[in-house]
JSON list of C-alpha atoms in Angstrom, two decimals:
[
{"chain": "P", "resi": 1, "resn": "MET", "atom": "CA", "xyz": [-38.08, -29.46, -59.91]},
{"chain": "P", "resi": 2, "resn": "PHE", "atom": "CA", "xyz": [-40.25, -27.67, -62.41]},
{"chain": "P", "resi": 3, "resn": "VAL", "atom": "CA", "xyz": [-39.30, -25.09, -65.17]},
{"chain": "P", "resi": 4, "resn": "VAL", "atom": "CA", "xyz": [-41.98, -24.01, -66.30]},
{"chain": "P", "resi": 5, "resn": "SER", "atom": "CA", "xyz": [-42.67, -21.26, -69.57]},
{"chain": "P", "resi": 6, "resn": "LEU", "atom": "CA", "xyz": [-45.43, -19.17, -70.09]},
{"chain": "P", "resi": 7, "resn": "THR", "atom": "CA", "xyz": [-45.97, -18.11, -74.14]},
{"chain": "P", "resi": 8, "resn": "TYR", "atom": "CA", "xyz": [-48.42, -15.59, -75.55]},
{"chain": "P", "resi": 9, "resn": "THR", "atom": "CA", "xyz": [-50.92, -16.57, -77.63]},
{"chain": "P", "resi": 10, "resn": "ALA", "atom": "CA", "xyz": [-52.84, -13.29, -76.48]},
{"chain": "P", "resi": 11, "resn": "PRO", "atom": "CA", "xyz": [-51.28, -8.98, -77.86]},
{"chain": "P", "resi": 12, "resn": "LEU", "atom": "CA", "xyz": [-50.08, -7.76, -74.79]},
{"chain": "P", "resi": 13, "resn": "SER", "atom": "CA", "xyz": [-53.30, -5.61, -74.13]},
{"chain": "P", "resi": 14, "resn": "ASP", "atom": "CA", "xyz": [-55.06, -8.33, -72.72]},
{"chain": "P", "resi": 15, "resn": "VAL", "atom": "CA", "xyz": [-52.26, -9.52, -71.26]},
{"chain": "P", "resi": 16, "resn": "ASP", "atom": "CA", "xyz": [-51.59, -6.88, -69.48]},
{"chain": "P", "resi": 17, "resn": "ALA", "atom": "CA", "xyz": [-55.37, -6.52, -68.71]},
{"chain": "P", "resi": 18, "resn": "LEU", "atom": "CA", "xyz": [-54.68, -9.33, -66.60]},
{"chain": "P", "resi": 19, "resn": "LEU", "atom": "CA", "xyz": [-50.80, -8.46, -64.51]},
{"chain": "P", "resi": 20, "resn": "ASP", "atom": "CA", "xyz": [-52.10, -6.86, -61.10]},
{"chain": "P", "resi": 21, "resn": "ALA", "atom": "CA", "xyz": [-54.43, -10.15, -60.58]},
{"chain": "P", "resi": 22, "resn": "HIS", "atom": "CA", "xyz": [-51.41, -12.82, -62.10]},
{"chain": "P", "resi": 23, "resn": "VAL", "atom": "CA", "xyz": [-49.06, -11.28, -59.90]},
{"chain": "P", "resi": 24, "resn": "ALA", "atom": "CA", "xyz": [-51.43, -11.75, -56.68]},
{"chain": "P", "resi": 25, "resn": "TRP", "atom": "CA", "xyz": [-50.99, -15.44, -57.88]},
{"chain": "P", "resi": 26, "resn": "LEU", "atom": "CA", "xyz": [-47.93, -14.91, -57.60]},
{"chain": "P", "resi": 27, "resn": "LYS", "atom": "CA", "xyz": [-47.30, -14.05, -54.73]},
{"chain": "P", "resi": 28, "resn": "GLN", "atom": "CA", "xyz": [-49.70, -16.27, -52.89]},
{"chain": "P", "resi": 29, "resn": "ALA", "atom": "CA", "xyz": [-47.28, -19.72, -54.93]},
{"chain": "P", "resi": 30, "resn": "TYR", "atom": "CA", "xyz": [-44.07, -18.06, -53.87]},
{"chain": "P", "resi": 31, "resn": "ALA", "atom": "CA", "xyz": [-45.54, -17.93, -50.01]},
{"chain": "P", "resi": 32, "resn": "ASP", "atom": "CA", "xyz": [-47.19, -20.95, -50.36]},
{"chain": "P", "resi": 33, "resn": "GLY", "atom": "CA", "xyz": [-43.26, -22.21, -51.19]},
{"chain": "P", "resi": 34, "resn": "ALA", "atom": "CA", "xyz": [-44.30, -23.61, -54.66]},
{"chain": "P", "resi": 35, "resn": "PHE", "atom": "CA", "xyz": [-42.11, -20.75, -56.72]},
{"chain": "P", "resi": 36, "resn": "LEU", "atom": "CA", "xyz": [-38.37, -20.43, -56.33]},
{"chain": "P", "resi": 37, "resn": "ALA", "atom": "CA", "xyz": [-38.30, -17.74, -59.21]},
{"chain": "P", "resi": 38, "resn": "SER", "atom": "CA", "xyz": [-39.85, -16.08, -61.41]},
{"chain": "P", "resi": 39, "resn": "GLY", "atom": "CA", "xyz": [-40.44, -12.99, -64.11]},
{"chain": "P", "resi": 40, "resn": "ARG", "atom": "CA", "xyz": [-40.01, -12.53, -67.90]},
{"chain": "P", "resi": 41, "resn": "LYS", "atom": "CA", "xyz": [-38.20, -13.41, -70.81]},
{"chain": "P", "resi": 42, "resn": "VAL", "atom": "CA", "xyz": [-36.91, -11.10, -73.61]},
{"chain": "P", "resi": 43, "resn": "PRO", "atom": "CA", "xyz": [-38.07, -10.24, -75.50]},
{"chain": "P", "resi": 44, "resn": "ARG", "atom": "CA", "xyz": [-41.67, -10.14, -73.41]},
{"chain": "P", "resi": 45, "resn": "GLU", "atom": "CA", "xyz": [-42.80, -13.03, -75.47]},
{"chain": "P", "resi": 46, "resn": "GLY", "atom": "CA", "xyz": [-43.81, -14.77, -71.76]},
{"chain": "P", "resi": 47, "resn": "GLY", "atom": "CA", "xyz": [-42.45, -16.00, -69.34]},
{"chain": "P", "resi": 48, "resn": "VAL", "atom": "CA", "xyz": [-39.96, -18.13, -67.23]},
{"chain": "P", "resi": 49, "resn": "ILE", "atom": "CA", "xyz": [-41.23, -19.86, -62.84]},
{"chain": "P", "resi": 50, "resn": "LEU", "atom": "CA", "xyz": [-38.76, -22.43, -61.52]},
{"chain": "P", "resi": 51, "resn": "ALA", "atom": "CA", "xyz": [-41.35, -24.28, -58.78]},
{"chain": "P", "resi": 52, "resn": "ARG", "atom": "CA", "xyz": [-41.05, -27.29, -57.21]},
{"chain": "P", "resi": 53, "resn": "GLY", "atom": "CA", "xyz": [-43.82, -30.08, -55.74]},
{"chain": "P", "resi": 54, "resn": "GLU", "atom": "CA", "xyz": [-45.55, -33.08, -57.07]},
{"chain": "P", "resi": 55, "resn": "ARG", "atom": "CA", "xyz": [-46.30, -32.35, -60.76]},
{"chain": "P", "resi": 56, "resn": "ALA", "atom": "CA", "xyz": [-50.17, -32.49, -60.40]},
{"chain": "P", "resi": 57, "resn": "ALA", "atom": "CA", "xyz": [-49.66, -30.32, -58.20]},
{"chain": "P", "resi": 58, "resn": "LEU", "atom": "CA", "xyz": [-48.67, -27.48, -60.07]},
{"chain": "P", "resi": 59, "resn": "GLU", "atom": "CA", "xyz": [-50.60, -28.51, -62.85]},
{"chain": "P", "resi": 60, "resn": "ALA", "atom": "CA", "xyz": [-53.94, -26.93, -60.71]},
{"chain": "P", "resi": 61, "resn": "ARG", "atom": "CA", "xyz": [-52.16, -24.50, -59.80]},
{"chain": "P", "resi": 62, "resn": "LEU", "atom": "CA", "xyz": [-51.22, -22.97, -62.81]},
{"chain": "P", "resi": 63, "resn": "ALA", "atom": "CA", "xyz": [-54.92, -24.06, -64.25]},
{"chain": "P", "resi": 64, "resn": "ARG", "atom": "CA", "xyz": [-55.51, -20.64, -61.73]},
{"chain": "P", "resi": 65, "resn": "ASP", "atom": "CA", "xyz": [-53.77, -18.91, -63.35]},
{"chain": "P", "resi": 66, "resn": "PRO", "atom": "CA", "xyz": [-55.86, -15.76, -64.07]},
{"chain": "P", "resi": 67, "resn": "PHE", "atom": "CA", "xyz": [-53.44, -15.55, -67.56]},
{"chain": "P", "resi": 68, "resn": "ALA", "atom": "CA", "xyz": [-54.62, -19.46, -67.74]},
{"chain": "P", "resi": 69, "resn": "ARG", "atom": "CA", "xyz": [-57.87, -18.23, -66.85]},
{"chain": "P", "resi": 70, "resn": "GLY", "atom": "CA", "xyz": [-58.39, -15.98, -69.62]},
{"chain": "P", "resi": 71, "resn": "GLY", "atom": "CA", "xyz": [-56.88, -17.83, -72.22]},
{"chain": "P", "resi": 72, "resn": "VAL", "atom": "CA", "xyz": [-53.72, -15.39, -73.15]},
{"chain": "P", "resi": 73, "resn": "ALA", "atom": "CA", "xyz": [-50.87, -18.02, -72.33]},
{"chain": "P", "resi": 74, "resn": "ARG", "atom": "CA", "xyz": [-49.73, -21.69, -73.11]},
{"chain": "P", "resi": 75, "resn": "TYR", "atom": "CA", "xyz": [-47.66, -23.16, -70.23]},
{"chain": "P", "resi": 76, "resn": "ASP", "atom": "CA", "xyz": [-44.81, -26.33, -71.29]},
{"chain": "P", "resi": 77, "resn": "ILE", "atom": "CA", "xyz": [-43.51, -27.78, -67.84]},
{"chain": "P", "resi": 78, "resn": "ILE", "atom": "CA", "xyz": [-39.63, -29.16, -68.36]},
{"chain": "P", "resi": 79, "resn": "GLU", "atom": "CA", "xyz": [-39.15, -31.20, -65.28]},
{"chain": "P", "resi": 80, "resn": "PHE", "atom": "CA", "xyz": [-35.29, -31.85, -63.91]},
{"chain": "P", "resi": 81, "resn": "VAL", "atom": "CA", "xyz": [-33.42, -32.79, -60.87]},
{"chain": "P", "resi": 82, "resn": "PRO", "atom": "CA", "xyz": [-30.79, -30.90, -60.07]},
{"chain": "P", "resi": 83, "resn": "GLY", "atom": "CA", "xyz": [-27.94, -32.14, -59.38]},
{"chain": "P", "resi": 84, "resn": "MET", "atom": "CA", "xyz": [-25.45, -28.98, -59.35]},
{"chain": "P", "resi": 85, "resn": "THR", "atom": "CA", "xyz": [-25.68, -25.75, -58.19]},
{"chain": "P", "resi": 86, "resn": "ALA", "atom": "CA", "xyz": [-24.49, -22.36, -57.30]},
{"chain": "P", "resi": 87, "resn": "ALA", "atom": "CA", "xyz": [-22.78, -22.12, -54.51]},
{"chain": "P", "resi": 88, "resn": "GLY", "atom": "CA", "xyz": [-25.15, -20.52, -51.81]},
{"chain": "P", "resi": 89, "resn": "LEU", "atom": "CA", "xyz": [-28.53, -22.90, -53.45]},
{"chain": "P", "resi": 90, "resn": "GLU", "atom": "CA", "xyz": [-27.29, -26.01, -52.46]},
{"chain": "P", "resi": 91, "resn": "SER", "atom": "CA", "xyz": [-31.24, -27.17, -51.28]},
{"chain": "P", "resi": 92, "resn": "LEU", "atom": "CA", "xyz": [-32.26, -26.92, -55.16]},
{"chain": "P", "resi": 93, "resn": "LYS", "atom": "CA", "xyz": [-30.17, -30.35, -54.66]},
{"chain": "P", "resi": 94, "resn": "GLU", "atom": "CA", "xyz": [-32.72, -33.06, -54.71]},
{"chain": "P", "resi": 95, "resn": "ALA", "atom": "CA", "xyz": [-30.78, -36.49, -53.23]}
]
């Protein structure tokens, strides 16, 4: 599993110009089962994505994000193995 931290590298006006395309890209990743959660950082300096799958596939997917293609965000990927979860999230644990 992965935590992806996006950091904006351009003014918010540039980010907002790509926001609709970014949301469409997110929706496709959810439909594909690759993303589990996502949202804005507070303050609005970027975002966070909780993802699953293979790292190479995630990196390829991130490269297709309109924010990446538009040069408005940097991505930091943290891989982790969930060993404990809150009730109801047990399916996230890996053996």
